Amino acid sequence: MTTHSPYAAVSDLRHQFAGSVLTPDDAGYDAARTIFNAMVDRRPAVIAQCTGTEDVRAALAFADRTGLEVAVRGGGHSVAGASLTEGGLVVDLRRMRSVTVDPHARTAVVEGGATWSDFDRACQPHGLGTTGGRVSSTGVAGLTLGGGSGWLERKFGLASDSLLAVDLVTADGIEIHASEDEHPDLFWALHGGGGNFGVATRLTFRLHPLPVTSLALLFWEAEQGPDVLAAYRDLVVRGVTEDLGGAVAYLTGPPEEFVPAALQGKRVVVCIGIYAGTAAELRDVLAPMLALKPDGELLTEMPYCDIQCALDDPPGLRNYWSAAHLSALPDEALRRFGEQGMAMLVPTASQSLLVPWGGEVAAGAQNWPQPHRSAAWVVHPFGLWEEAADDAAGISWARDAIAAMQPFATGAVYLNFIGDEGMDRVIAGYGRENYARLAAVKLEYDPRNVFHLHHNIHPAAAARRS
């Protein structure tokens, strides 16, 4: 790798680039460097807005010539800000967002910059879908390569379980098609190993029939939390259908007509039900929750693409997230979760989520590099607030929420749910054996560790092992 002034080389990059190349003096630069987490304020030297694979290859070659650090941006939802680099190069894929659906083969080919909104709306006319992100502006590639937790994961597995192939550009500009039959070691690693191996320019998914979906939002005063949490746990533990996804959560009551005015802007506890079936079926499934007589209720059939954006969090807020994975949920764990929910910043967009796993999530636990998949429950403090003055309180709340659950935690973690919490947490995301195997794949496909900004799998780990 050689190092030259990036600005002297920008004009050469622009000549061979079909997309746009932005530097700090260009109009649109500040908008282009804005990501979901407003706590992250980095100024790249160059933002390369790619329109296709050749642009990606040109951008990576430019980074190699200039010695610039590389960040890859899809949806820009990395809470740690891995989509940006201070003084480096951003390979921005947002102009590459086409989704091509083959309804007969039940497959979708998705470009690397597509969001889940792009994906879901392309699939909806065909009555097809798969597990996608809980926020529709999340990038398909980033979520899927990190595993891909979403509302219908208990029915369809994680998003990566429906992944059939990935087209990838390595740091050296080599184009690779990874599937079960081609580069199977890399294909395995891409089921949770994240963006450690290259730039994913195209992903191919298996789709599932999804003709009817329904949404339930049931609200209670926060003081009803202990009864609501226990009823929800018992509903899941008794073996509720895998057609039901969702969570129970503490949050601020939204200003919606189905939320009583007395609960709007106040701390509430809510049961979220996402169901692959009719509203009448969902009402039957949630009968134990409805028996608690919620203060506010929305229960209706809704297109999946609309459900997927119904609970979107607004961009531009300050974010801090973490997670703990539990093998069981005894009464004491419920009590602690409730205490932390009552300590959450209100009114904010923060959420304290308790998500059931199992079903098809657990069914894939032995196939891919994600030991956390065997967990029965995930506790996910999802902090979002407006003011920098609340940073210390918001971060402390999320950390305290995880600390409170440690006596019940498995130690493993789904890395898309956390930011930069240190190398031990990265290894916990895979387990040491899987981490070593991932490091060997990294050594083969990115030996210079060019792609290292988020939850890095370091090639040196494999080199030391050998």
XYZ file of N, CA and C in Angstrom, residues 77-196:
360
model
N -26.887 2.372 9.724
C -27.481 2.146 11.033
C -26.524 1.558 12.058
N -25.259 1.401 11.735
C -24.310 0.926 12.739
C -24.289 1.895 13.915
N -24.645 1.433 15.108
C -24.713 2.334 16.257
C -23.329 2.855 16.624
N -22.287 2.087 16.293
C -20.926 2.530 16.574
C -20.379 3.460 15.492
N -21.148 3.669 14.430
C -20.697 4.569 13.370
C -19.729 3.940 12.405
N -19.793 2.623 12.214
C -18.869 1.958 11.297
C -19.073 2.389 9.859
N -20.161 3.080 9.562
C -20.419 3.564 8.205
C -19.590 4.786 7.858
N -18.881 5.345 8.829
C -18.068 6.540 8.615
C -16.651 6.312 9.115
N -15.723 7.081 8.573
C -14.346 7.057 9.029
C -13.811 8.481 9.051
N -13.115 8.836 10.096
C -12.534 10.169 10.201
C -11.320 10.274 9.284
N -11.416 11.136 8.268
C -10.303 11.361 7.361
C -10.051 10.268 6.350
N -10.945 9.286 6.255
C -10.754 8.178 5.330
C -11.704 8.229 4.151
N -11.964 7.050 3.566
C -12.835 6.908 2.401
C -14.089 6.155 2.798
N -15.249 6.685 2.426
C -16.512 5.973 2.593
C -16.944 5.426 1.237
N -17.079 4.117 1.148
C -17.672 3.481 -0.028
C -19.180 3.489 0.201
N -19.858 4.452 -0.394
C -21.278 4.700 -0.153
C -22.091 3.967 -1.218
N -22.890 2.992 -0.791
C -23.622 2.139 -1.722
C -25.073 2.571 -1.935
N -25.476 3.703 -1.413
C -26.902 4.034 -1.410
C -27.507 4.252 -2.787
N -26.676 4.450 -3.807
C -27.217 4.537 -5.167
C -27.385 3.153 -5.802
N -26.972 2.135 -5.104
C -27.091 0.752 -5.586
C -28.165 0.064 -4.747
N -29.433 0.237 -5.101
C -30.493 -0.245 -4.220
C -31.625 -0.952 -4.960
N -31.338 -1.486 -6.142
C -32.383 -2.191 -6.877
C -32.695 -3.531 -6.208
N -33.945 -3.964 -6.343
C -34.406 -5.256 -5.852
C -35.174 -5.927 -6.974
N -34.717 -7.103 -7.403
C -35.358 -7.840 -8.487
C -35.947 -9.124 -7.931
N -37.269 -9.258 -8.035
C -37.972 -10.412 -7.465
C -38.377 -11.360 -8.586
N -38.082 -12.633 -8.389
C -38.568 -13.685 -9.276
C -39.640 -14.458 -8.499
N -40.933 -14.146 -8.732
C -41.978 -14.767 -7.919
C -42.115 -16.263 -8.151
N -41.697 -16.744 -9.317
C -41.811 -18.177 -9.604
C -40.725 -18.974 -8.873
N -39.509 -18.447 -8.904
C -38.415 -19.095 -8.186
C -38.426 -18.759 -6.697
N -39.225 -17.752 -6.331
C -39.275 -17.229 -4.956
C -37.886 -16.797 -4.497
N -37.289 -15.928 -5.284
C -35.989 -15.372 -4.936
C -36.013 -13.870 -5.171
N -35.087 -13.187 -4.512
C -34.887 -11.752 -4.721
C -33.398 -11.489 -4.798
N -32.998 -10.680 -5.777
C -31.611 -10.242 -5.912
C -31.580 -8.766 -5.534
N -30.748 -8.432 -4.549
C -30.791 -7.130 -3.898
C -29.407 -6.486 -3.969
N -29.333 -5.250 -4.437
C -28.048 -4.557 -4.462
C -27.631 -4.144 -3.051
N -26.351 -3.915 -2.889
C -25.761 -3.724 -1.567
C -26.188 -2.482 -0.820
N -26.792 -1.502 -1.500
C -27.234 -0.294 -0.821
C -28.716 -0.248 -0.533
N -29.444 -1.317 -0.836
C -30.892 -1.341 -0.617
C -31.212 -1.363 0.871
N -32.353 -0.769 1.211
C -32.864 -0.839 2.570
C -33.955 -1.896 2.641
N -34.381 -2.209 3.861
C -35.468 -3.174 4.007
C -36.782 -2.633 3.468
N -36.952 -1.338 3.448
C -38.137 -0.780 2.806
C -38.139 -1.087 1.315
N -36.986 -0.908 0.660
C -36.859 -1.271 -0.755
C -37.205 -2.740 -0.960
N -36.644 -3.577 -0.128
C -36.821 -5.031 -0.233
C -38.287 -5.413 -0.038
N -38.863 -4.964 1.081
C -40.219 -5.388 1.430
C -41.247 -4.901 0.410
N -41.082 -3.693 -0.099
C -42.067 -3.158 -1.046
C -41.947 -3.818 -2.424
N -40.773 -4.317 -2.754
C -40.634 -5.068 -4.002
C -41.277 -6.447 -3.891
N -41.244 -7.040 -2.701
C -41.788 -8.388 -2.496
C -43.292 -8.394 -2.245
N -43.829 -7.298 -1.707
C -45.223 -7.275 -1.272
C -46.223 -7.630 -2.373
N -46.083 -7.121 -3.608
C -47.076 -7.456 -4.636
C -47.162 -8.947 -4.951
N -46.152 -9.689 -4.597
C -46.108 -11.125 -4.882
C -46.491 -11.975 -3.673
N -46.843 -11.327 -2.550
C -47.187 -12.078 -1.352
C -46.021 -12.873 -0.806
N -44.816 -12.323 -0.941
C -43.596 -12.995 -0.514
C -42.819 -12.104 0.446
N -41.943 -12.705 1.223
C -41.113 -11.917 2.119
C -40.138 -12.795 2.862
N -39.395 -12.172 3.758
C -38.490 -12.895 4.637
C -38.249 -12.040 5.858
N -37.509 -12.555 6.808
C -37.173 -11.775 7.997
C -36.374 -10.554 7.585
N -36.811 -9.387 8.019
C -36.090 -8.147 7.726
C -35.903 -7.329 8.982
N -35.262 -6.194 8.835
C -34.983 -5.353 9.986
C -36.239 -4.764 10.598
N -36.163 -4.448 11.897
C -37.297 -3.858 12.593
C -37.470 -2.384 12.286
N -36.487 -1.782 11.646
C -36.553 -0.389 11.192
C -36.322 -0.410 9.688
N -37.273 0.113 8.921
C -37.260 -0.109 7.472
C -36.118 0.591 6.748
N -35.504 1.608 7.377
C -34.386 2.299 6.730
C -33.054 1.603 6.974
N -33.067 0.506 7.716
C -31.849 -0.280 7.919
C -31.410 -0.909 6.595
N -30.093 -0.977 6.365
C -29.582 -1.585 5.153
C -29.740 -3.092 5.155
N -30.126 -3.637 4.017
C -30.285 -5.089 3.889
C -28.949 -5.791 4.117
N -27.895 -5.285 3.499
C -26.606 -5.977 3.558
C -26.052 -6.013 4.972
N -26.000 -4.866 5.633
C -25.414 -4.823 6.957
C -26.148 -5.698 7.951
N -27.481 -5.632 7.928
C -28.261 -6.444 8.847
C -28.071 -7.931 8.567
N -28.123 -8.317 7.283
C -28.053 -9.729 6.924
C -26.676 -10.314 7.201
N -25.626 -9.601 6.816
C -24.282 -10.135 7.022
C -23.942 -10.261 8.506
N -24.621 -9.468 9.344
C -24.439 -9.590 10.774
C -25.336 -10.637 11.412
N -26.133 -11.318 10.615
C -27.055 -12.345 11.095
C -28.472 -12.033 10.683
N -29.016 -10.918 11.161
C -30.300 -10.472 10.669
C -31.489 -10.807 11.537
N -31.556 -10.213 12.747
C -32.714 -10.391 13.620
C -33.856 -9.498 13.156
N -35.086 -10.032 13.211
C -36.260 -9.268 12.803
C -37.530 -9.896 13.339
N -38.653 -9.230 13.105
C -39.909 -9.617 13.732
C -40.333 -11.061 13.434
N -40.083 -11.559 12.249
C -40.564 -12.893 11.889
C -39.470 -13.961 11.942
N -38.458 -13.719 12.764
C -37.325 -14.649 12.839
C -37.726 -16.009 13.417
N -38.704 -16.054 14.292
C -39.113 -17.341 14.862
C -39.747 -18.233 13.795
N -40.308 -17.642 12.761
C -40.933 -18.411 11.680
C -39.959 -18.715 10.551
N -39.174 -17.735 10.145
C -38.305 -17.879 8.975
C -36.824 -17.961 9.317
N -36.459 -17.849 10.596
C -35.053 -17.761 10.949
C -34.547 -16.342 10.789
N -33.263 -16.146 11.038
C -32.647 -14.839 10.808
C -32.607 -14.548 9.314
N -32.407 -13.286 8.973
C -32.355 -12.913 7.552
C -31.299 -13.717 6.809
N -30.166 -13.968 7.445
C -29.091 -14.703 6.777
C -29.455 -16.149 6.492
N -30.452 -16.699 7.184
C -30.865 -18.072 6.911
C -31.508 -18.206 5.538
N -31.990 -17.104 4.993
C -32.589 -17.121 3.654
C -31.614 -16.642 2.587
N -30.357 -16.481 2.966
C -29.331 -16.002 2.038
C -28.840 -17.150 1.160
N -28.969 -16.973 -0.156
C -28.541 -17.997 -1.120
C -27.167 -17.718 -1.724
N -26.811 -16.445 -1.813
C -25.522 -16.098 -2.433
C -25.194 -14.645 -2.131
N -23.908 -14.336 -2.171
C -23.429 -12.964 -2.011
C -22.359 -12.705 -3.057
N -22.515 -11.595 -3.780
C -21.457 -11.116 -4.667
C -20.670 -10.066 -3.908
N -19.355 -10.243 -3.878
C -18.498 -9.478 -2.986
C -17.291 -8.961 -3.749
N -16.852 -7.743 -3.431
C -15.598 -7.200 -3.952
C -14.602 -7.128 -2.803
N -13.465 -7.771 -2.956
C -12.451 -7.755 -1.913
C -11.662 -6.457 -1.952
N -10.831 -6.248 -0.934
C -10.008 -5.039 -0.875
C -9.074 -4.930 -2.072
N -8.725 -6.049 -2.691
C -7.856 -6.048 -3.868
C -8.630 -5.931 -5.172
N -9.944 -5.700 -5.076
C -10.752 -5.500 -6.275
C -11.190 -6.782 -6.956
N -11.047 -7.905 -6.294
C -11.448 -9.189 -6.877
C -12.935 -9.414 -6.612
N -13.667 -9.775 -7.661
C -15.099 -10.047 -7.531
C -15.305 -11.535 -7.253
N -16.062 -11.823 -6.203
C -16.279 -13.199 -5.754
C -17.777 -13.445 -5.620
N -18.196 -14.601 -6.072
C -19.570 -15.059 -5.869
C -19.517 -16.175 -4.838
N -20.091 -15.921 -3.666
C -20.049 -16.890 -2.570
C -21.418 -17.533 -2.405
N -21.426 -18.858 -2.344
C -22.660 -19.615 -2.154
C -22.298 -20.941 -1.506
N -23.264 -21.837 -1.371
C -22.962 -23.156 -0.804
C -21.950 -23.910 -1.657
N -21.942 -23.637 -2.982
C -21.082 -24.379 -3.906
C -19.813 -23.635 -4.288
N -19.792 -22.334 -4.116
C -18.639 -21.520 -4.492
C -18.163 -20.745 -3.261
N -16.893 -20.908 -2.940
C -16.326 -20.269 -1.749
C -17.191 -20.551 -0.518
N -17.464 -21.818 -0.228
C -18.376 -22.143 0.878
C -17.868 -21.675 2.236
N -16.544 -21.586 2.394
C -16.008 -21.091 3.663
C -16.388 -19.628 3.870
N -16.270 -18.838 2.808
C -16.664 -17.434 2.877
C -18.179 -17.309 3.060
N -18.926 -18.139 2.367
C -20.386 -18.109 2.488
C -20.795 -18.377 3.932
N -20.160 -19.346 4.567
C -20.424 -19.603 5.980
C -20.128 -18.362 6.816
N -19.004 -17.733 6.568
C -18.593 -16.574 7.365
C -19.535 -15.391 7.194
N -20.160 -15.276 6.030
C -21.057 -14.160 5.766
C -22.400 -14.297 6.469
N -22.618 -15.397 7.152
C -23.834 -15.595 7.945
C -23.587 -15.156 9.387
N -23.185 -13.917 9.546
C -22.957 -13.382 10.881
C -21.629 -12.682 11.039
N -20.682 -12.936 10.141
C -19.358 -12.333 10.247
C -19.292 -10.882 9.832
N -20.414 -10.328 9.373
C -20.490 -8.908 9.071
C -19.687 -8.502 7.858
N -19.288 -7.227 7.843
C -18.588 -6.658 6.695
C -17.092 -6.818 6.757
N -16.620 -7.889 7.362
C -15.189 -8.082 7.576
C -14.428 -8.564 6.357
